[in-house]
XYZ file of C-alpha atoms in Angstrom:
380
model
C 0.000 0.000 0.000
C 1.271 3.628 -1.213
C 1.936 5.999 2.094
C 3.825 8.813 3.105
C 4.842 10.183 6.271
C 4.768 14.094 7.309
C 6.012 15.738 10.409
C 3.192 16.240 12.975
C 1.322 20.205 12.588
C 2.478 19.901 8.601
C -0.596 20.993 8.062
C -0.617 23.920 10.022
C 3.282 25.007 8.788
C 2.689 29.222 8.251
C 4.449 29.007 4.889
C 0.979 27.452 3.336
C -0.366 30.676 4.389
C 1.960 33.560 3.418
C 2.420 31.275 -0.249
C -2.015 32.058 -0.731
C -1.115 35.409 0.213
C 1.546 35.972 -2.438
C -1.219 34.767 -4.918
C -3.072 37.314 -3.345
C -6.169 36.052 -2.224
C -9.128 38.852 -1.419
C -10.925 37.404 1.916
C -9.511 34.780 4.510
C -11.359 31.751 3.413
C -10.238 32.217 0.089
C -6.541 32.283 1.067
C -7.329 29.035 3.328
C -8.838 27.146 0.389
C -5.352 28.400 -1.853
C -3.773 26.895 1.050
C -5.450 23.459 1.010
C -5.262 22.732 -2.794
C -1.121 23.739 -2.146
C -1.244 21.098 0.598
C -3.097 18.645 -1.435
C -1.003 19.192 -4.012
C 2.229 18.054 -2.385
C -0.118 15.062 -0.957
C -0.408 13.686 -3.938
C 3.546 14.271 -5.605
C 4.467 12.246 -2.108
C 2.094 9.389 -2.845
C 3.244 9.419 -6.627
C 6.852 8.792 -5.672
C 6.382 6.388 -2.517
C 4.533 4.568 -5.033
C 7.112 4.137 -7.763
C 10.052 4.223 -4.916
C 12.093 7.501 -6.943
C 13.289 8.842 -3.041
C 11.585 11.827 -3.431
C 11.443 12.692 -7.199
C 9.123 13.350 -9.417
C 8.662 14.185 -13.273
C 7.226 17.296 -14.558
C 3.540 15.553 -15.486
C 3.338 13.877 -12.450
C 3.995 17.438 -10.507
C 1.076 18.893 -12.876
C -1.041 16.145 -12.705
C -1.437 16.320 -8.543
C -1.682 19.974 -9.353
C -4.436 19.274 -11.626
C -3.273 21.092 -14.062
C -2.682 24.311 -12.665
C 0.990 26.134 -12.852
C 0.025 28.320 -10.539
C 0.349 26.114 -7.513
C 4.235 24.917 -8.954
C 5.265 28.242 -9.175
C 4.444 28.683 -5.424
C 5.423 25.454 -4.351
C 8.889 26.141 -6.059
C 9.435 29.433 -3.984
C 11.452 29.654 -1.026
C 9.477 31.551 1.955
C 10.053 32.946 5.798
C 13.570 32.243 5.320
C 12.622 28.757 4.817
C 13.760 26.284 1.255
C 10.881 25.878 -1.031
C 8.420 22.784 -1.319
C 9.712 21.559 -4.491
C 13.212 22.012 -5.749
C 14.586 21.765 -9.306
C 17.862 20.630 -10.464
C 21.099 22.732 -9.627
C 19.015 23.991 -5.823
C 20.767 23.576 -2.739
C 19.155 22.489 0.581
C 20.823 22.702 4.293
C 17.841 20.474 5.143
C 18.820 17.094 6.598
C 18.609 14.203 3.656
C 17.901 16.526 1.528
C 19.634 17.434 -1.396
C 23.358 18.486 -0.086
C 23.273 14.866 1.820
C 22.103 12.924 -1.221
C 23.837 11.551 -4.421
C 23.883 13.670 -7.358
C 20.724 14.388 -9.329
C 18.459 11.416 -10.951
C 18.240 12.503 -14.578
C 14.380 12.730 -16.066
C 12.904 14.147 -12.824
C 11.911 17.731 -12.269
C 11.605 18.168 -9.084
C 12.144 16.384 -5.882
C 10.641 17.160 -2.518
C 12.354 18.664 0.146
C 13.742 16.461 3.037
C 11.521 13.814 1.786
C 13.789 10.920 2.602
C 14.005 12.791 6.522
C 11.062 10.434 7.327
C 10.070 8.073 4.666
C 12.480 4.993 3.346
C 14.328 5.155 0.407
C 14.478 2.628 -2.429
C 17.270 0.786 -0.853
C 15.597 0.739 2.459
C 12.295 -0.260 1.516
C 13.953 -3.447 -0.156
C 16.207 -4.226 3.114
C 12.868 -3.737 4.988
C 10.819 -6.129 2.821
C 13.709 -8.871 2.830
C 13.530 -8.631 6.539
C 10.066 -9.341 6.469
C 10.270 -12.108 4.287
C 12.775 -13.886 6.679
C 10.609 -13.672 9.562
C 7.966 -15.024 8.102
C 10.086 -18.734 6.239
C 9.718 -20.973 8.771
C 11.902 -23.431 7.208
C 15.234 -20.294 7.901
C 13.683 -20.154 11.606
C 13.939 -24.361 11.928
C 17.156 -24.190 10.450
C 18.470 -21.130 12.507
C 16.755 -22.443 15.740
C 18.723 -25.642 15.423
C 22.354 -24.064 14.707
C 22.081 -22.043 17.697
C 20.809 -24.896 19.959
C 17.803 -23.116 20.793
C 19.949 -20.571 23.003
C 20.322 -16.667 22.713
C 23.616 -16.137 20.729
C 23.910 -13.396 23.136
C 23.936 -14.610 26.457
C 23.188 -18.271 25.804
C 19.973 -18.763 28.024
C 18.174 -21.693 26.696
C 16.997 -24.067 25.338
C 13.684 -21.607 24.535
C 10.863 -23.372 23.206
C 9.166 -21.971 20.352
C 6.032 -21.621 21.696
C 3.765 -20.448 24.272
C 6.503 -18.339 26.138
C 5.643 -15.035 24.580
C 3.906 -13.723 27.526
C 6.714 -15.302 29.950
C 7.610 -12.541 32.697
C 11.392 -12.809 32.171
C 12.081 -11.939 28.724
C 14.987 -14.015 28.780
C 12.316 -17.133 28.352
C 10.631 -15.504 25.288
C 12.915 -16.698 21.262
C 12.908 -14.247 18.888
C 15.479 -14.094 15.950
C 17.738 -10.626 14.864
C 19.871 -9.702 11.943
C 23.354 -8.612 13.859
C 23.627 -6.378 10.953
C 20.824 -4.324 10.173
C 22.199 -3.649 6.468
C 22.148 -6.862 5.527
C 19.076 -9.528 5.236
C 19.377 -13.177 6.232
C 21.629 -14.358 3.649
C 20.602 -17.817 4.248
C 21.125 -17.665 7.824
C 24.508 -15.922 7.851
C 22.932 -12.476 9.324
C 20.259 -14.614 11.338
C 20.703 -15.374 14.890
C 18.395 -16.194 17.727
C 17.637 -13.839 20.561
C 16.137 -13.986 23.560
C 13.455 -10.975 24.122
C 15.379 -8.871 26.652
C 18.808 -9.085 24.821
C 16.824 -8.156 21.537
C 15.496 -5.218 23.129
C 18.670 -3.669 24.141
C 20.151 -4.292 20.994
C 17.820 -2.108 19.466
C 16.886 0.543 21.951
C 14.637 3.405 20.911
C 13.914 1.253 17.885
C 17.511 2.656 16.424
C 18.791 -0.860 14.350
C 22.214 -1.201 15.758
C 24.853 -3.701 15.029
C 26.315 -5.834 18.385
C 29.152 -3.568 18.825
C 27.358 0.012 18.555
C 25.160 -1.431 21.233
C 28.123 -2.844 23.440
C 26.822 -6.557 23.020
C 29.024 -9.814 22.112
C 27.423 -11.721 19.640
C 28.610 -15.379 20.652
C 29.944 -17.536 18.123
C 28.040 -20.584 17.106
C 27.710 -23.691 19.272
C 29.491 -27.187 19.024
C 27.209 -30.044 18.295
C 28.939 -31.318 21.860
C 27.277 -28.414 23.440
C 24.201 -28.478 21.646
C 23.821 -32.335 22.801
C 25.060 -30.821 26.183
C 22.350 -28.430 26.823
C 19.463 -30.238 25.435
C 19.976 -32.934 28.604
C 20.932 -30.032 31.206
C 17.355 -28.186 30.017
C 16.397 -24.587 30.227
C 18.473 -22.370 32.038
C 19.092 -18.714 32.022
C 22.333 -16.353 31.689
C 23.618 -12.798 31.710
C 25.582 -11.114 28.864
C 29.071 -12.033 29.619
C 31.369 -9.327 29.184
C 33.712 -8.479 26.225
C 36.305 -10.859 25.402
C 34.613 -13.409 28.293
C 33.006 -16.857 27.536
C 29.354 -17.739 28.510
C 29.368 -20.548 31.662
C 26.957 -22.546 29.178
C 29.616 -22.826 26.873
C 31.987 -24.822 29.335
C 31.101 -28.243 29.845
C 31.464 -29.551 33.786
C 32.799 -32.794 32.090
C 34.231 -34.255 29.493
C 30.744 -35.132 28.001
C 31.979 -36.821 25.143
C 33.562 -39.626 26.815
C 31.032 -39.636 29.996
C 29.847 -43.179 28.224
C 32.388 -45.165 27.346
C 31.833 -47.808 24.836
C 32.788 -50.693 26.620
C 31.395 -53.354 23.449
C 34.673 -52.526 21.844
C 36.660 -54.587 24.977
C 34.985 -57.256 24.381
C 35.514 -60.596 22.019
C 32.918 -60.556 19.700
C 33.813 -64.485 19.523
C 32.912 -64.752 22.953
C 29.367 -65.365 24.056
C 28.328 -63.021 26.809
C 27.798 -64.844 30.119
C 24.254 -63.288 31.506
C 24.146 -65.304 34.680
C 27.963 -65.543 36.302
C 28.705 -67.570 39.014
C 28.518 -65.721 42.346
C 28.682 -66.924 45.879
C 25.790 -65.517 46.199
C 23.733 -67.709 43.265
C 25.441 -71.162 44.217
C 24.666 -71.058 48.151
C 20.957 -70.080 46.885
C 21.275 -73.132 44.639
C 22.180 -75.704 46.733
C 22.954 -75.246 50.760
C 26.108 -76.868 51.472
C 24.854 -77.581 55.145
C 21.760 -80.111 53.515
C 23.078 -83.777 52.864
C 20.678 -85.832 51.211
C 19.542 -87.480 48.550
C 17.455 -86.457 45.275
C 13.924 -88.358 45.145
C 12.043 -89.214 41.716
C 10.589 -85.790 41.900
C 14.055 -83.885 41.076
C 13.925 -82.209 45.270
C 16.351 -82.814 47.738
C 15.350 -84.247 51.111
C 17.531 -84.070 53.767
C 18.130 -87.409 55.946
C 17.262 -87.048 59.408
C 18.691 -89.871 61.913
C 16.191 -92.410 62.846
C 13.934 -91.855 60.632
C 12.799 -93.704 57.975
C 10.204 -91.501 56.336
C 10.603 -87.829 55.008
C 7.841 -86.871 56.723
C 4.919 -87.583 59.264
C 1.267 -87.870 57.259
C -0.254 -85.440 59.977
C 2.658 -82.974 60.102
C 5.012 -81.093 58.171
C 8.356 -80.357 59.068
C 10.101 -77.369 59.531
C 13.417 -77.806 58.243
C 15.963 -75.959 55.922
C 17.033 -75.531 52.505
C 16.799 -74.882 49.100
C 13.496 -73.778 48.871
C 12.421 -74.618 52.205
C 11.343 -72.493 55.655
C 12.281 -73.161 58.862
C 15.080 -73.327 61.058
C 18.798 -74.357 59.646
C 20.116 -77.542 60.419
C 22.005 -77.857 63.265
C 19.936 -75.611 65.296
C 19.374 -76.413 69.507
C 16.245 -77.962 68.304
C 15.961 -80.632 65.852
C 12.786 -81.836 66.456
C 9.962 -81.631 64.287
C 7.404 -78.861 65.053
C 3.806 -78.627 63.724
C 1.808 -75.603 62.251
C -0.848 -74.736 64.865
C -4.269 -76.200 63.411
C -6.144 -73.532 61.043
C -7.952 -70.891 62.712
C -6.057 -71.100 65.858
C -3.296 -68.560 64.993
C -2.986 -66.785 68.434
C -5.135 -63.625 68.416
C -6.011 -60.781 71.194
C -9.132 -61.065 72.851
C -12.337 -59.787 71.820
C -13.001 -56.040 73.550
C -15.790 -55.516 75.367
C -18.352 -52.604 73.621
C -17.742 -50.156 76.553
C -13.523 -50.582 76.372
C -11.825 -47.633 75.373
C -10.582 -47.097 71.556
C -6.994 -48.205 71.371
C -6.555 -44.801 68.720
C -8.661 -42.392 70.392
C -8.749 -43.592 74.264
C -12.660 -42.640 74.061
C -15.569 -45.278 74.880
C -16.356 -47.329 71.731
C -20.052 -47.064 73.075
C -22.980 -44.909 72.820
C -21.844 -41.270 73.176
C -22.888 -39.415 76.274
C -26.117 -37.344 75.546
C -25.047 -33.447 75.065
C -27.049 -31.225 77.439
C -29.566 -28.844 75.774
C -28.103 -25.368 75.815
C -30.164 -21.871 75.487
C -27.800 -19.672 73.178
């Protein structure tokens, strides 16, 4: 969309007025309404060349055409006033006025006029283009993957990080919230060359007052890019968050506290691939738990060792079961004070404590387990 920018009260500048009084206007309103179609006038030449990007110029017909034909209004427009440089100049003029015609290149051939200090607040050519590449790399999401992923998700500034993409743009720190800069504000993306990320905060001071600065105008460090070591580094460690380090210093996320790389060591290469791994190695441990060494007996048809026990023929009694030791087995060990068999107590008559009365005291609270005690009636 075609737009141009004028300094606020432009409208109300007195040269508008004492230019309708050179043309000599007979009442007030009629010098007012010389003064609009002047203003309108220049309107329009500013439109004309924001809209073909010619930094200010503009040919002959285009001046006449916004001035709808009349000369009148480029003869004033062309005429210095209150000390002041004219609207409009033509070629061989001189302006003081900042980017104006002493601080530009020489004259475009095949213009007429140009506007005065036009370029003071609206982009030139080269400008607008710089501005509309920036946009462009903002908006490629496949540059902000590929950028996010260099930098290892950290500010390139003061390393805080990882930042996740998304849902941190209302975080309260602003070192939580990505965003991505161009260190050099001359330059586009170039592919990711002059693309960085940036953390909110460190953005912000980079370009204060909205004046685009590179790192070093701003007294910032940009950080050069990370190690894949690092990268795999801070992705376990997780988010954390930094300060600027000083000039000449290195971040503390870009010094490992080990020597990650060989944290792991690869210990398949020590070992024979001709030799089949033993899962299950014999421990002390496993072999008493396989077979007690203090159990001598002998192995029935079932595959379970039953210990002998001196004058006794059987293994055991129909009625009872005995308590005796072993792989697999409960009870006391051999050799004990005992070794006599002992039975398991009949079911049901495991020893219990005795049924409480209804009136005994709870055991948790130390209150009656009866009926509560009847709360007098009260008048409040």
């Amino acid at each position: 969309m075609t737009y141009s920018l004028t300094p606020d009260g432009w409208w109300r500048d007195a040269r508008w007025m004492a230019l309708a009084e050179i043309r000599g206007g007979r009442t007030e309103a009629a010098r007012r309404r010389d003064a609009a179609l002047l203003r309108d006038a220049l309107h329009g030449m500013m439109c004309e060349t924001a809209a073909g990007l010619n930094d200010g110029y503009v040919t002959r017909q285009q001046a006449l055409d916004c001035c709808l034909g009349e000369a009148w209004k480029l003869e004033l427009l062309t005429r210095p006033v209150l000390g002041k440089p004219p609207w409009l100049h033509q070629p061989g003029q001189k302006c003081a006025e900042r980017n104006c015609i002493d601080a530009s290149p020489p004259w475009v051939d095949g213009f007429g006029y140009r506007i005065c200090a036009y370029l003071k607040r609206n982009p030139s050519r080269a400008e607008k283009r710089l501005q509309d590449a920036k946009k462009r790399d903002s908006k490629d999401p496949r540059l902000r993957t590929m950028v996010y992923k260099r930098d290892g998700g950290c500010c390139r500034y003061c390393r805080s990080g990882p930042l996740k993409r998304l849902g941190m743009f209302n975080a309260t720190d602003k070192r939580r919230v990505p965003q991505w800069d161009h260190p050099d504000p001359d330059r586009h993306a170039e592919d990711g060359d002059n693309y960085v990320l940036a953390c909110a905060r460190c953005n912000r001071e980079k370009s204060a007052n909205d004046i685009a600065r590179t790192p070093d105008e701003a007294g910032m460090v940009l950080l050069p890019e990370p190690t894949e070591e690092l990268k795999a580094w801070w992705a376990e460690r997780g988010e954390q968050l930094f300060d600027r380090p000083e000039a000449g210093e290195l971040s503390p996320a870009d010094e490992l506290p080990y020597s990650w790389a060989d944290a792991e060591p690869d210990t398949a290469a020590d070992t024979d691939p001709d030799t089949p791994l033993d899962t299950h190695p014999d421990t002390e441990s496993d072999t008493e738990r396989a077979v007690s060494p203090t159990v001598s007996g002998a192995v029935s048809d079932d595959g379970v060792v039953r210990p002998e026990s001196p004058g006794d023929g059987h293994d055991h009694p129909s009625s009872v079961r005995s308590m005796r030791s072993g792989s697999g087995r409960v009870g006391r060990p051999a050799g004990s004070e005992s070794s006599a068999p002992e039975t398991l107590p009949p079911p049901g008559q495991f020893d219990r404590p005795p049924a409480r009365a209804p009136d005994a005291p709870d055991i948790y609270t130390h209150r009656s387990r009866g009926d509560p005690e009847p709360v007098p009636r009260t008048r409040w």
